[in-house]
C-alpha cells in the first residue's frame, strides 16, 4: 500500500525537477552535479541541436582560442582574425578588451558565420579589472572570504562592461615556495585556507548564475599542481606522490569545482612524468568522473603546442593526447585548428571526442546567455569610481600583516603613529611609485589612479612629512636582472632605472631621517616583472641597494617603521632582528597609500595573518607549517614536537634553525587577545558516525577576549593533528578559522564544527577515509597555537 502511494509521488517530484529546475534525469545523478546550469536538460538540448548542424571544421573552430590583443605569453599567432571569425574558425579570444573591440569580432561571428555562434572573450582579471584591489596573496592574508567575494564581484561587473564574460581567475595553486614568483597570485601554502578562498572567488564571479548580466564564468587555474614546480622555477616539472597531490594540491581545485566553476585552465607543468595538459588522471578521471565537472578546460597559453617540448610526440600526437585527455580548447597554440580535423578524417580520433569538447564549450556559451545577448553596451568605463575606491581601501586594510611592533626605549610602541611623531621621514623607492602599488597582473588597472604612501602621508602630515627616495629598486643589480624586469619596456618611466650613485642618495636619506622623530621605510621588490609569471628568484632579499638603505637609516638610531610592499614572502632576518615595527602591506592596489596610512595611524587596526610562512633563509624553502613528521625531529621544529638540541643526528641544518621567522597564520594587532581553554562538545565519537555522513559530529568552542584598549579583529584558527593514522599525517593542519571583531574588554564565543570533511585523509588505497585515532586540536591566533584539546575517534 505504502509503496504504491510513494512511487507516483516520487515520479511526480522527479518530473517536476527535470522540467522545472532543469536537473538531469535520475539516471545521470549518480555523479555529482556541481553546476546545475551546465547540467540542465534544456540547455543540453540546445547544445545538441546546434552540434547536429555543425561541420567538422566548424566544430574544430570552437576549440581554437587566439590572443587578438596584447600578448600574455610567447609567440602570439597574429592572424587574420576577421576572416577567421567569419568562417567560424575561432571559438574564443583572449586579450580583446572593451565593448567596442569585443563587439567588432562578435558582430562578425554572429552576423557573418554560417551558424551565428557567438565568440567567448576571456581575460586575466586577477585582483580587480579596472579597479585594482590587493594582490590575491594579500587577499588571502585577510582570511576573509566575504572580502574576496566582493573583489570578485566588482571584477565581474567591470569585466562584463568591457565585453568580457570569462575571467582567467581564480588561481588556486598551492604555493609553498616563495622562489616561485606566482605565489603572489595564489592564496599561499594551505589547502584549507586555499579552498575557502577558491570558493569565495567562484561565488563572487559567477554568483550562482552565469546568465546574470554582471556574472562571469571563471577559469580555475592552473590545473593541476602548477605551484609544486621543482626548485620554485616557473614552468618546471612537478613530482609528488598521489596522496600529497590529492590531499594538498588538488583540494582548492576541488573546492572551486564543487562551488560550480564553469571552466578550468590546464597547466604547463608535468605531474609525475605526465604533462598536465595531456593528463587523463587529472583531466578525466578526477575532474570529470570523480568531481562531476560539466564545463570545459582551456589549455594555458601554448601549453598544447609545448607538449612537443615534453617529448611526448609530434604535433599530431600531442594534440590528440591533449584532446583525448580532456583539454577542450587550445589557447594560442593553433595546434587543434591545424591538426585535429585531419586526424578525425584519418580515423585516428573518434569524432565523438571532438563533439564532447564542443559540447562542453557550447554549454558555457549558452549558460552565459551569449546566444541571446552577444553584444556589450558601449558606455563609459568603470574607472576608479569613489564607491569602488572606498571598497579597495577597506579591503586593503584587512590584508596588512603586522609582523612586529616591539616597544622602543623611551618611546613605546611605534605603531600606531601618534602626534608625538612631530616630523616623519618617509624613505624608500616604494614610497612614491604609483605603478608599483598595483601589483603583478594588474592588466587593466591604470597606475594613474594609484595613491602612493607619500601622497597619503602628505595629506595627513603636511609639512611635517620629510621625504627621500634613498635608492632605486634595482640599483646595483646585475644587468640581466634589470633587463628581465624591464621586459616589454619599463612599466613606469621612474620604476626600475638604476642610478649610478646609491651612496649619495642613501646619504641624503640618512640626513632626512636625522631631521625626523621617526623614519618610515617603504621597501620591497618590483612587482612587474619580478613577481608573478616567469619571475622566479633564488634569493628573497630586498632588491638593489634597499638593504643597505635600511641598515644606514637604522644606524642613525632614529626609530624605524618598515613597510614592506611585495607579493612574496621575503627574507627578513636582519629586519626582524633590528627594526622594531614591521608592517607587511603586500601590493595593496589603487588605494595603497590611503590604506597603509589608515593602518599606520591606527584608523584601521591590522588584522591580516600570514597565508604563507616567512623563512629565516631562502635555503629552508620550501618551508611550510604542515610538514610531514620525521623520525628525527630537531628541537624547536614546532613547539609541540620533542627533540634533543644536543644530538647530532637530527633533521636540521648546520647553519640555521628549522623554524619559520614568522609562522603561518601570524599577525599582530594594536590590541591583544586571550583565549580560554578550548572545550569539545563530544570528546569521543564512533568512527562509523564520522564516515556515515558529512555533517559535523562534534564542535570545539573557545572564548576569545580583547584584553587591550582598542577594538580589533582576531582571526581565530583551529589546527588538528591525527596522531595514529595508517598514512602519516602533517604535524598540524588548519581545519577552521573565523574573523572575530571585539571591542576592548569584549569576549566572544567561537565554535568550530568538526566532521568527515575536516578529519579525513587519503588512505594508501587513495580513498578519503577516517580511522579510529586521537586528534590533537589547538585553537589560537597562529599555527603555533598552544591552547589544546583532543578528540577520540573510536571503533
Ligand atoms: C599564461 C598564464 O600562465 C595564465 O595564468 C594566463 O591566464 C594566460 N597566460 C593568459 O594570459
Coordinates of C-alpha atoms in Angstrom, one line a residue, residues 171-190 220-240 244-245 248-250 252-253 265-271 276 300 532-533 536 621-624:
X171 CA 44.5 31.0 -9.4
X172 CA 44.2 28.3 -6.7
X173 CA 47.6 26.7 -7.0
X174 CA 49.0 25.8 -3.6
X175 CA 52.3 27.8 -3.3
X176 CA 54.8 26.6 -0.7
X177 CA 57.9 28.0 -2.2
X178 CA 58.3 31.8 -2.5
X179 CA 61.1 31.5 -5.0
X180 CA 58.2 30.8 -7.4
X181 CA 57.0 34.3 -8.4
X182 CA 53.5 33.2 -9.0
X183 CA 52.9 32.8 -5.2
X184 CA 51.6 36.4 -5.5
X185 CA 48.6 35.2 -7.5
X186 CA 47.8 32.4 -5.0
X187 CA 46.2 32.0 -1.6
X188 CA 49.5 30.7 -0.2
X189 CA 50.5 27.4 1.2
X190 CA 47.5 25.9 2.8
X220 CA 40.2 28.0 -12.3
X221 CA 43.9 27.6 -12.8
X222 CA 46.4 26.1 -13.3
X223 CA 45.2 22.6 -13.3
X224 CA 47.0 20.9 -11.8
X225 CA 49.6 21.3 -9.1
X226 CA 51.4 24.1 -11.1
X227 CA 52.6 25.6 -7.8
X228 CA 54.6 22.4 -7.0
X229 CA 57.3 23.3 -9.5
X230 CA 60.6 21.7 -8.5
X231 CA 63.1 24.3 -7.1
X232 CA 60.4 27.0 -7.4
X233 CA 61.4 27.6 -11.0
X234 CA 58.4 28.5 -13.1
X235 CA 57.0 26.0 -15.7
X236 CA 59.2 23.3 -14.1
X237 CA 58.2 19.7 -13.6
X238 CA 56.1 18.6 -10.6
X239 CA 56.9 15.3 -8.9
X240 CA 54.9 14.2 -5.9
X244 CA 50.1 14.7 -1.5
X245 CA 48.8 15.6 -4.9
X248 CA 47.1 19.1 -0.6
X249 CA 47.4 20.4 -4.1
X250 CA 44.1 19.3 -5.7
X252 CA 41.4 24.0 -3.8
X253 CA 40.5 23.0 -7.4
X265 CA 42.8 26.0 -17.3
X266 CA 45.3 23.2 -17.7
X267 CA 48.8 23.9 -16.6
X268 CA 52.3 23.9 -18.2
X269 CA 53.9 21.5 -15.8
X270 CA 54.1 17.8 -15.9
X271 CA 52.8 15.8 -12.9
X276 CA 49.2 18.3 -17.0
X300 CA 47.2 27.6 -20.7
X532 CA 54.1 36.8 -11.0
X533 CA 54.7 34.7 -14.1
X536 CA 61.3 33.0 -10.0
X621 CA 62.4 26.6 1.1
X622 CA 60.0 25.1 0.5
X623 CA 59.1 25.8 4.1
X624 CA 55.5 25.4 5.3

